[in-house]
Amino acid sequence: ALTGLANRRAFDQQLHKEFQRFLRYRHTFSIVMIDIDLFKRINDTYGHPAGDHVLTEFAWRLRDHIRKTDILARIGGEEFAIMLPETYPWEAKKRTLLLQQIISKTPFKLSDTTDTPVMITASFGISSVAENDLIADAALIRADTALYEAKNNGRNQVILFNADRKPVLVADKTTA
């Protein structure tokens, strides 16, 4: 309710539908997992109302920069997911790099009544459905693995889980 986005359950339902389309028609899709870096600091420093405002603004920025056919959800806490139907990995990478730049280069307000800005970054993990996937969650699991690789490697990064089934750094804070 806070962000106005779909929740994890709704996202999972859409994921299963998209996976069935993939099995029947071989229409590819990609998934991007996103986590706001060091979000707990915002809550601890400025309070939970400010954290809620940042979450809402973050959700709106994502929504404003994805296609109408993409499915955006808040998976939990400060973690988000985007399903990109009809999108190959290289296309997902291009879209995700744009999102990373939008998030990391534009200040966030802490409330509607203050101009105090805060800079935040996010980590991104990308994967696409693969020919040998047996379950709908396979691409989601790979995207989540790529996300945690981005966080473990210093945050503010985009990691793509490539066709060789290995996470590969696409961009970090020095290239974004």
Short mmCIF file of C-alpha atoms in Angstrom, two decimals:
data_model
loop_
_atom_site.label_atom_id
_atom_site.label_comp_id
_atom_site.label_asym_id
_atom_site.label_seq_id
_atom_site.Cartn_x
_atom_site.Cartn_y
_atom_site.Cartn_z
CA ALA A 1 0.00 0.00 0.00
CA LEU A 2 2.87 2.40 0.77
CA THR A 3 4.34 2.45 -2.74
CA GLY A 4 1.24 1.60 -4.76
CA LEU A 5 3.12 -1.24 -6.44
CA ALA A 6 2.24 -4.89 -6.79
CA ASN A 7 3.44 -7.10 -3.93
CA ARG A 8 5.48 -10.33 -3.99
CA ARG A 9 2.41 -12.52 -4.37
CA ALA A 10 1.10 -10.59 -7.37
CA PHE A 11 4.58 -10.60 -8.93
CA ASP A 12 4.86 -14.37 -8.48
CA GLN A 13 1.49 -14.87 -10.16
CA GLN A 14 2.59 -12.80 -13.15
CA LEU A 15 5.91 -14.65 -13.25
CA HIS A 16 4.13 -17.99 -13.53
CA LYS A 17 1.91 -16.65 -16.33
CA GLU A 18 4.90 -15.30 -18.23
CA PHE A 19 6.75 -18.59 -17.77
CA GLN A 20 3.79 -20.47 -19.24
CA ARG A 21 3.89 -18.14 -22.27
CA PHE A 22 7.59 -18.89 -22.57
CA LEU A 23 7.00 -22.64 -22.47
CA ARG A 24 4.29 -22.47 -25.10
CA TYR A 25 5.51 -19.75 -27.47
CA ARG A 26 9.18 -19.33 -26.52
CA HIS A 27 8.68 -15.62 -25.86
CA THR A 28 11.63 -14.57 -23.74
CA PHE A 29 11.54 -12.36 -20.68
CA SER A 30 14.01 -10.90 -18.23
CA ILE A 31 13.88 -10.11 -14.55
CA VAL A 32 15.65 -7.32 -12.69
CA MET A 33 16.02 -7.52 -8.92
CA ILE A 34 16.77 -4.21 -7.17
CA ASP A 35 17.80 -3.39 -3.63
CA ILE A 36 18.31 0.10 -2.23
CA ASP A 37 21.84 0.24 -0.86
CA LEU A 38 22.26 0.90 2.87
CA PHE A 39 18.60 1.77 3.28
CA LYS A 40 18.68 1.08 7.03
CA ARG A 41 20.89 4.18 7.37
CA ILE A 42 18.08 6.36 6.06
CA ASN A 43 15.63 4.99 8.64
CA ASP A 44 18.22 5.19 11.43
CA THR A 45 19.39 8.71 10.55
CA TYR A 46 16.18 10.46 9.47
CA GLY A 47 13.42 8.22 10.86
CA HIS A 48 10.93 5.79 9.36
CA PRO A 49 8.62 8.46 7.86
CA ALA A 50 11.59 9.73 5.82
CA GLY A 51 12.44 6.14 4.84
CA ASP A 52 8.84 5.61 3.73
CA HIS A 53 9.01 8.77 1.63
CA VAL A 54 12.22 7.60 -0.04
CA LEU A 55 10.65 4.18 -0.76
CA THR A 56 7.64 5.86 -2.35
CA GLU A 57 9.76 8.22 -4.44
CA PHE A 58 12.03 5.32 -5.45
CA ALA A 59 8.99 3.32 -6.62
CA TRP A 60 7.70 6.28 -8.63
CA ARG A 61 11.06 6.79 -10.33
CA LEU A 62 11.18 3.15 -11.35
CA ARG A 63 7.58 3.27 -12.57
CA ASP A 64 8.24 6.42 -14.59
CA HIS A 65 11.14 4.77 -16.46
CA ILE A 66 9.77 1.37 -17.40
CA ARG A 67 7.39 0.35 -20.16
CA LYS A 68 3.67 0.00 -19.51
CA THR A 69 3.95 -3.73 -20.23
CA ASP A 70 6.67 -4.27 -17.60
CA ILE A 71 5.63 -5.55 -14.19
CA LEU A 72 7.07 -3.69 -11.21
CA ALA A 73 6.65 -4.94 -7.65
CA ARG A 74 7.93 -4.25 -4.19
CA ILE A 75 9.13 -7.66 -3.10
CA GLY A 76 9.73 -6.65 0.49
CA GLY A 77 11.39 -3.95 2.55
CA GLU A 78 13.67 -2.05 0.19
CA GLU A 79 13.74 -4.76 -2.48
CA PHE A 80 11.97 -4.42 -5.82
CA ALA A 81 11.60 -6.55 -8.94
CA ILE A 82 10.79 -5.79 -12.55
CA MET A 83 9.65 -8.38 -15.06
CA LEU A 84 10.42 -7.34 -18.63
CA PRO A 85 8.31 -9.37 -21.07
CA GLU A 86 9.68 -9.86 -24.57
CA THR A 87 13.09 -8.62 -23.44
CA TYR A 88 16.44 -10.25 -24.12
CA PRO A 89 19.35 -9.92 -21.66
CA TRP A 90 21.14 -7.19 -23.63
CA GLU A 91 17.93 -5.12 -23.69
CA ALA A 92 17.41 -5.66 -19.96
CA LYS A 93 21.00 -4.57 -19.36
CA LYS A 94 20.48 -1.35 -21.30
CA ARG A 95 17.27 -0.51 -19.43
CA THR A 96 18.82 -1.35 -16.07
CA LEU A 97 21.86 0.85 -16.65
CA LEU A 98 19.49 3.75 -17.29
CA LEU A 99 17.64 3.02 -14.03
CA GLN A 100 20.93 2.87 -12.13
CA GLN A 101 21.92 6.30 -13.44
CA ILE A 102 18.53 7.83 -12.66
CA ILE A 103 18.64 6.53 -9.10
CA SER A 104 22.27 7.35 -8.31
CA LYS A 105 22.47 10.82 -9.86
CA THR A 106 19.23 12.43 -8.67
CA PRO A 107 18.70 13.41 -5.02
CA PHE A 108 15.71 12.11 -3.09
CA LYS A 109 13.66 14.33 -0.77
CA LEU A 110 13.02 13.05 2.74
CA SER A 111 9.50 14.48 2.86
CA ASP A 112 7.07 16.64 0.93
CA THR A 113 7.66 19.51 3.35
CA THR A 114 11.46 19.67 3.37
CA ASP A 115 14.01 20.24 0.67
CA THR A 116 16.67 18.21 2.46
CA PRO A 117 18.08 15.93 -0.24
CA VAL A 118 19.68 12.56 0.24
CA MET A 119 21.64 10.67 -2.37
CA ILE A 120 21.01 6.96 -2.59
CA THR A 121 22.20 4.14 -4.79
CA ALA A 122 20.82 0.74 -5.60
CA SER A 123 22.22 -2.61 -6.62
CA PHE A 124 20.74 -4.50 -9.57
CA GLY A 125 20.73 -8.15 -10.63
CA ILE A 126 19.49 -9.27 -14.05
CA SER A 127 18.64 -12.64 -15.54
CA SER A 128 16.56 -13.94 -18.40
CA VAL A 129 14.56 -17.09 -18.78
CA ALA A 130 16.66 -19.91 -20.24
CA GLU A 131 15.80 -22.81 -22.54
CA ASN A 132 16.57 -25.38 -19.85
CA ASP A 133 14.60 -23.69 -17.05
CA LEU A 134 12.17 -26.16 -15.51
CA ILE A 135 10.47 -23.82 -13.07
CA ALA A 136 9.22 -20.26 -13.29
CA ASP A 137 11.38 -19.14 -10.38
CA ALA A 138 14.67 -20.12 -12.06
CA ALA A 139 15.24 -16.72 -13.69
CA LEU A 140 14.17 -14.97 -10.49
CA ILE A 141 16.66 -17.00 -8.45
CA ARG A 142 19.46 -16.14 -10.89
CA ALA A 143 18.54 -12.44 -10.82
CA ASP A 144 18.56 -12.57 -7.02
CA THR A 145 21.98 -14.26 -7.07
CA ALA A 146 23.26 -11.50 -9.38
CA LEU A 147 21.79 -8.87 -7.04
CA TYR A 148 23.63 -10.29 -4.04
CA GLU A 149 26.81 -10.46 -6.11
CA ALA A 150 26.38 -6.72 -6.80
CA LYS A 151 25.88 -6.00 -3.10
CA ASN A 152 28.84 -8.15 -2.06
CA ASN A 153 31.09 -6.48 -4.64
CA GLY A 154 30.55 -2.96 -3.30
CA ARG A 155 26.96 -1.97 -4.18
CA ASN A 156 25.71 0.52 -6.79
CA GLN A 157 26.37 -2.06 -9.47
CA VAL A 158 24.54 -3.89 -12.22
CA ILE A 159 25.29 -7.59 -12.48
CA LEU A 160 23.94 -9.72 -15.32
CA PHE A 161 23.66 -13.47 -14.89
CA ASN A 162 24.93 -14.40 -18.36
CA ALA A 163 24.25 -17.40 -20.61
CA ASP A 164 27.20 -19.28 -19.07
CA ARG A 165 25.30 -19.19 -15.79
CA LYS A 166 27.83 -16.88 -14.17
CA PRO A 167 27.30 -13.41 -12.73
CA VAL A 168 29.11 -10.72 -14.75
CA LEU A 169 29.66 -7.11 -13.71
CA VAL A 170 27.97 -4.79 -16.18
CA ALA A 171 28.52 -1.44 -14.47
CA ASP A 172 29.58 -0.09 -11.14
CA LYS A 173 29.76 3.33 -9.56
CA THR A 174 32.76 4.25 -11.70
CA THR A 175 30.98 3.54 -14.99
CA ALA A 176 27.38 4.44 -14.15
#
